[in-house]
mmCIF file of C-alpha atoms in Angstrom:
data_model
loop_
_atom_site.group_PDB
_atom_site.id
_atom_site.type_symbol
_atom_site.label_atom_id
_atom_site.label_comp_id
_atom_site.label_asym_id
_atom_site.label_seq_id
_atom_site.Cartn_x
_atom_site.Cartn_y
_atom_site.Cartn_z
ATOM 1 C CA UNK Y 1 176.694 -9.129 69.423
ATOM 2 C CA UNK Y 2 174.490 -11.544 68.597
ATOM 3 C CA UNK Y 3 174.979 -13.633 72.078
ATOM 4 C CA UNK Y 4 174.792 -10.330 73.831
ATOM 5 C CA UNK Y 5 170.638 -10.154 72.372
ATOM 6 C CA UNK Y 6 169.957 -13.352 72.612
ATOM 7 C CA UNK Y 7 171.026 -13.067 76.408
ATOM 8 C CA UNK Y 8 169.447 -10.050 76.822
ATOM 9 C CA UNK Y 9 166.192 -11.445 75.397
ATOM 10 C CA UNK Y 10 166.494 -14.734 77.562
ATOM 11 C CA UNK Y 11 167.149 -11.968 80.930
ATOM 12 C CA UNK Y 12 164.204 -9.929 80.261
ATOM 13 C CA UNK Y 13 161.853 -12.932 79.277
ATOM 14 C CA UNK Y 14 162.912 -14.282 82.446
ATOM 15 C CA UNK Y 15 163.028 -18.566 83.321
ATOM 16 C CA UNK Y 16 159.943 -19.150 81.192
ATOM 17 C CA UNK Y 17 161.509 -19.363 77.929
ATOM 18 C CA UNK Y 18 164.192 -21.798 79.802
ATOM 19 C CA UNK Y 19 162.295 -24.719 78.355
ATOM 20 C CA UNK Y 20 162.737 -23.855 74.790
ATOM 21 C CA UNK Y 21 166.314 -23.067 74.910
ATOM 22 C CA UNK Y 22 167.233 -26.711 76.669
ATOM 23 C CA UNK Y 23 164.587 -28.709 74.379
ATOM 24 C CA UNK Y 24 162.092 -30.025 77.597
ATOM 25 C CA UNK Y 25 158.542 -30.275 77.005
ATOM 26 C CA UNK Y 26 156.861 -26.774 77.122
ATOM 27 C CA UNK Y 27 153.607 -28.352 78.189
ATOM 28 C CA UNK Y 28 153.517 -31.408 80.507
ATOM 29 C CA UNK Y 29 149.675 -31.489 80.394
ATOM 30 C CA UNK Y 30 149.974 -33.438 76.800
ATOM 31 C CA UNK Y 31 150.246 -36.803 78.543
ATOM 32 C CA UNK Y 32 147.324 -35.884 81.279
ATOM 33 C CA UNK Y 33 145.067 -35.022 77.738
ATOM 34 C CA UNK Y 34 145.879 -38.015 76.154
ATOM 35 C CA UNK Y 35 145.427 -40.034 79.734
ATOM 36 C CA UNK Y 36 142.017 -38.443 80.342
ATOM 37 C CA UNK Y 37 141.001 -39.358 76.710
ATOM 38 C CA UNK Y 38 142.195 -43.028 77.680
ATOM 39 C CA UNK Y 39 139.583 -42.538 80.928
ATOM 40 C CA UNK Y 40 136.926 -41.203 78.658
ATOM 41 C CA UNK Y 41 137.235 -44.109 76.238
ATOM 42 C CA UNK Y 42 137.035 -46.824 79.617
ATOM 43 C CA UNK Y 43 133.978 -45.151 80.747
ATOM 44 C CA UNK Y 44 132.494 -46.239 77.430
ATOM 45 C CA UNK Y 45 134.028 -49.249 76.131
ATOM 46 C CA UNK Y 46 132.546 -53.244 76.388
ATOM 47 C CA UNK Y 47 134.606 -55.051 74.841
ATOM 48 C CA UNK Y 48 136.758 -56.939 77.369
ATOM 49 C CA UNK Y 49 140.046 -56.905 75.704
ATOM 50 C CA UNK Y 50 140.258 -53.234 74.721
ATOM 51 C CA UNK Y 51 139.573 -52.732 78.274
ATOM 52 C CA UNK Y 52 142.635 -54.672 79.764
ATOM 53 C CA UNK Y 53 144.810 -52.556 77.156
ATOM 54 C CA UNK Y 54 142.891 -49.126 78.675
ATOM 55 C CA UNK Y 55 143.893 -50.533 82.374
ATOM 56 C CA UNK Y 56 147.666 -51.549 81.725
ATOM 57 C CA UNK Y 57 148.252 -48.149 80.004
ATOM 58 C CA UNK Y 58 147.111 -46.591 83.084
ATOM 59 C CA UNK Y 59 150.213 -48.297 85.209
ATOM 60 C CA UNK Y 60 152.474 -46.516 82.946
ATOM 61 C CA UNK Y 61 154.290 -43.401 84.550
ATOM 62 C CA UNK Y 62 153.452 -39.796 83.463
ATOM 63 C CA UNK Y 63 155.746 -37.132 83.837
ATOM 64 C CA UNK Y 64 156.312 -35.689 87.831
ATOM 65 C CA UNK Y 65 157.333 -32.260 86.968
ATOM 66 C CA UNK Y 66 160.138 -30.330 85.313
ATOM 67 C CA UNK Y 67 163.492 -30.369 86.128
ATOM 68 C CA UNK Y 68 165.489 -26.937 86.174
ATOM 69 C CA UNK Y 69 167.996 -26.362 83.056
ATOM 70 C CA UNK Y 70 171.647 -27.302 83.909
ATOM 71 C CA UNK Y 71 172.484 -23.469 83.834
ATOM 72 C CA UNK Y 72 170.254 -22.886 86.794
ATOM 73 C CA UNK Y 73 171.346 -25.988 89.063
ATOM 74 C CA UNK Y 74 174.795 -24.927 89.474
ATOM 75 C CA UNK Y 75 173.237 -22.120 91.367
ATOM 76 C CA UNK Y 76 173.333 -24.468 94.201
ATOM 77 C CA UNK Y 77 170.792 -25.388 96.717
ATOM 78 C CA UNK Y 78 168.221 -22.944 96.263
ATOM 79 C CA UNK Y 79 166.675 -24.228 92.721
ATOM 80 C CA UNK Y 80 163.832 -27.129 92.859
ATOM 81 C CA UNK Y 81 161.837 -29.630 90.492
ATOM 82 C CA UNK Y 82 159.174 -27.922 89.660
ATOM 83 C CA UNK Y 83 155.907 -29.571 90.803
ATOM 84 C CA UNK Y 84 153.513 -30.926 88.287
ATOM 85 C CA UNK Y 85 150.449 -28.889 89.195
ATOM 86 C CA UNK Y 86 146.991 -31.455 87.353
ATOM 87 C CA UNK Y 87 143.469 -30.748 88.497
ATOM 88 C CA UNK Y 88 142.925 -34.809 88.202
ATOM 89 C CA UNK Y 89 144.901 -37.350 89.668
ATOM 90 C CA UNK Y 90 146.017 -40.026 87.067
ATOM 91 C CA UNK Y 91 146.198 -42.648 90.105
ATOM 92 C CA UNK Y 92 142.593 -41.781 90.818
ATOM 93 C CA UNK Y 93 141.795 -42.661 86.807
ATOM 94 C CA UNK Y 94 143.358 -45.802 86.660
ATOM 95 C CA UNK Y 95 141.917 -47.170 89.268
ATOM 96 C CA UNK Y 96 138.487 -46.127 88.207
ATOM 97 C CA UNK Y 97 138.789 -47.600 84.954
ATOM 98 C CA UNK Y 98 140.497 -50.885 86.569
ATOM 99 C CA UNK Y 99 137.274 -51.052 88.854
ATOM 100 C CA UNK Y 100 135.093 -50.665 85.494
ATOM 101 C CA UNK Y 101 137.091 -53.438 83.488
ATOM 102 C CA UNK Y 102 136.539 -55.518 86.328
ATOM 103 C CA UNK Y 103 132.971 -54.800 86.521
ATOM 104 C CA UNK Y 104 132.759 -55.296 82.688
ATOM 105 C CA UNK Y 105 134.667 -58.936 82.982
ATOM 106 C CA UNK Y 106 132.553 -60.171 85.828
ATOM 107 C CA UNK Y 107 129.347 -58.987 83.821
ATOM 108 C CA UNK Y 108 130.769 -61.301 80.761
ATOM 109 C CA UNK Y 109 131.654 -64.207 82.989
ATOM 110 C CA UNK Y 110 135.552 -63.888 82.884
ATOM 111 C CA UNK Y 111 135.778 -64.216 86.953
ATOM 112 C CA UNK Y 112 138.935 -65.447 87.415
ATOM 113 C CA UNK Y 113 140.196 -62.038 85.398
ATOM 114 C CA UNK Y 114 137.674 -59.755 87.358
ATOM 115 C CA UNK Y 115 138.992 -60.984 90.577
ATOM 116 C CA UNK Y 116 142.827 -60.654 89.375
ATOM 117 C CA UNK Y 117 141.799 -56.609 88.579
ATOM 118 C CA UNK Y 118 140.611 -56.457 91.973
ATOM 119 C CA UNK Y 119 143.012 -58.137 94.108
ATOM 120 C CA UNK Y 120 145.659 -55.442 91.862
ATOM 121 C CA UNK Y 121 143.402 -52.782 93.165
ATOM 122 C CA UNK Y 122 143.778 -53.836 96.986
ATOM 123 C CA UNK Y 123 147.219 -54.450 96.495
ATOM 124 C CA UNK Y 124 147.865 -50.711 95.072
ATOM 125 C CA UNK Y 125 145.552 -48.882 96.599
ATOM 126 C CA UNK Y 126 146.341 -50.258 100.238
ATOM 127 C CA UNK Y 127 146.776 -46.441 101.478
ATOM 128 C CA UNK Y 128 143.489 -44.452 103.468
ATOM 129 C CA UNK Y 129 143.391 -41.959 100.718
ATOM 130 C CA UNK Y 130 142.226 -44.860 98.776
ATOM 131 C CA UNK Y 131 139.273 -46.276 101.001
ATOM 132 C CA UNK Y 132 136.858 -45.663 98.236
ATOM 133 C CA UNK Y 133 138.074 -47.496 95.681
ATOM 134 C CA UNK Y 134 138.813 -50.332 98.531
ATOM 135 C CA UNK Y 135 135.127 -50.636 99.220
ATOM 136 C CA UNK Y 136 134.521 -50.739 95.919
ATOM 137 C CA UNK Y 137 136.574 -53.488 94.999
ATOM 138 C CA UNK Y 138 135.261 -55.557 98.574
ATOM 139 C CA UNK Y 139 131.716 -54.534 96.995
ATOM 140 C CA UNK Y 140 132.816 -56.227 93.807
ATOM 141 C CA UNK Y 141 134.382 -59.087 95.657
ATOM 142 C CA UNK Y 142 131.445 -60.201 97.253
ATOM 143 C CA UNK Y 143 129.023 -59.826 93.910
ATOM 144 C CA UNK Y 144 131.825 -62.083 92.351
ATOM 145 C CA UNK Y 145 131.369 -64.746 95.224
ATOM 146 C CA UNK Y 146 128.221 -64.600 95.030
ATOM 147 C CA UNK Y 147 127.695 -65.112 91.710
ATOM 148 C CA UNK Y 148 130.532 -67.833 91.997
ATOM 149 C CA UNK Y 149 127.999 -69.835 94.757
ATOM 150 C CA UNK Y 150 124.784 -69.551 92.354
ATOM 151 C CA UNK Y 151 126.754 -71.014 89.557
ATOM 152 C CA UNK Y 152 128.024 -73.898 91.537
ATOM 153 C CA UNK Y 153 124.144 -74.488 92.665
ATOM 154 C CA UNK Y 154 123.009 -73.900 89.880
ATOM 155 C CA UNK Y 155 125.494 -76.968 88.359
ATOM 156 C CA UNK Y 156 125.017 -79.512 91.130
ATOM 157 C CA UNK Y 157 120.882 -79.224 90.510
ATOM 158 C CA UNK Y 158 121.402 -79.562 87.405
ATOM 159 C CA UNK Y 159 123.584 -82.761 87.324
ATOM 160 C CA UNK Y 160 121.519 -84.566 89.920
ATOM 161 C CA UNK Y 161 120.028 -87.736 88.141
ATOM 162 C CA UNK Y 162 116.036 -87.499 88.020
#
């Protein structure tokens, strides 16, 4: 009898209440929260280390959408992954908050690690959708070299004998 309600009540609730009778994740939009507070805290940090942790916990995967209960798939064809439907793209943060740490490390004279962050961004973000980001980084690039070139004249002046 008690199968019989607890049926009944899973029937008339309809797929919904799926997720709490196999144990997923009612809400998927935890990690996006906790990944936007991660953007949030880029946009504002300085110190240099704390921002290379904020970038490599942006490479970390976040969940693509849920999958169906095992009751449902033997239905056959017909049942899909549900999409995971976000108003932000996480992509989109990390690579804003790589192009910050970057700017942040070329501002405290770690070049070397301002150019690795940006060659990563060229190398990830190769695709058109990305183009943005892409002349960001060659805009980045180029204050790098040049900063690089006043530096070295700056040095050779400097250790001319007088």
């Amino acid at each position: 009898m008690r199968y019989t309600i607890g049926l009944l009540i899973l029937a008339l609730s309809g797929c919904q209440t799926a997720g709490l009778v196999t144990g997923q994740p009612a809400d998927p939009s935890a990690s996006i929260m906790t990944l936007w507070a991660r953007y949030q805290q880029c946009q504002t940090a300085s110190d240099s280390v704390e921002l290379l942790q904020l970038v490599q916990q942006f490479d970390r995967p976040i969940a693509s959408g849920s999958e169906p209960p095992a009751w449902l798939v033997r239905w056959g064809s017909h049942v899909a992954k549900q999409p995971l439907r976000l108003a932000v793209d996480p992509r989109a943060l990390g690579a804003s908050c790589t192009l910050r740490a970057a700017q942040v490390l070329s501002e405290t004279d770690r070049v070397a690690d301002a150019q690795a962050l940006y060659e990563y961004l060229l190398a990830n973000y190769s695709s058109p959708e990305w183009a943005y980001y892409r002349q960001e980084v060659r805009e980045g690039l180029d204050r790098l070299s040049n900063v690089h070139r006043a530096v070295l004249s700056l040095r050779t002046t400097d250790s001319l004998p007088r």
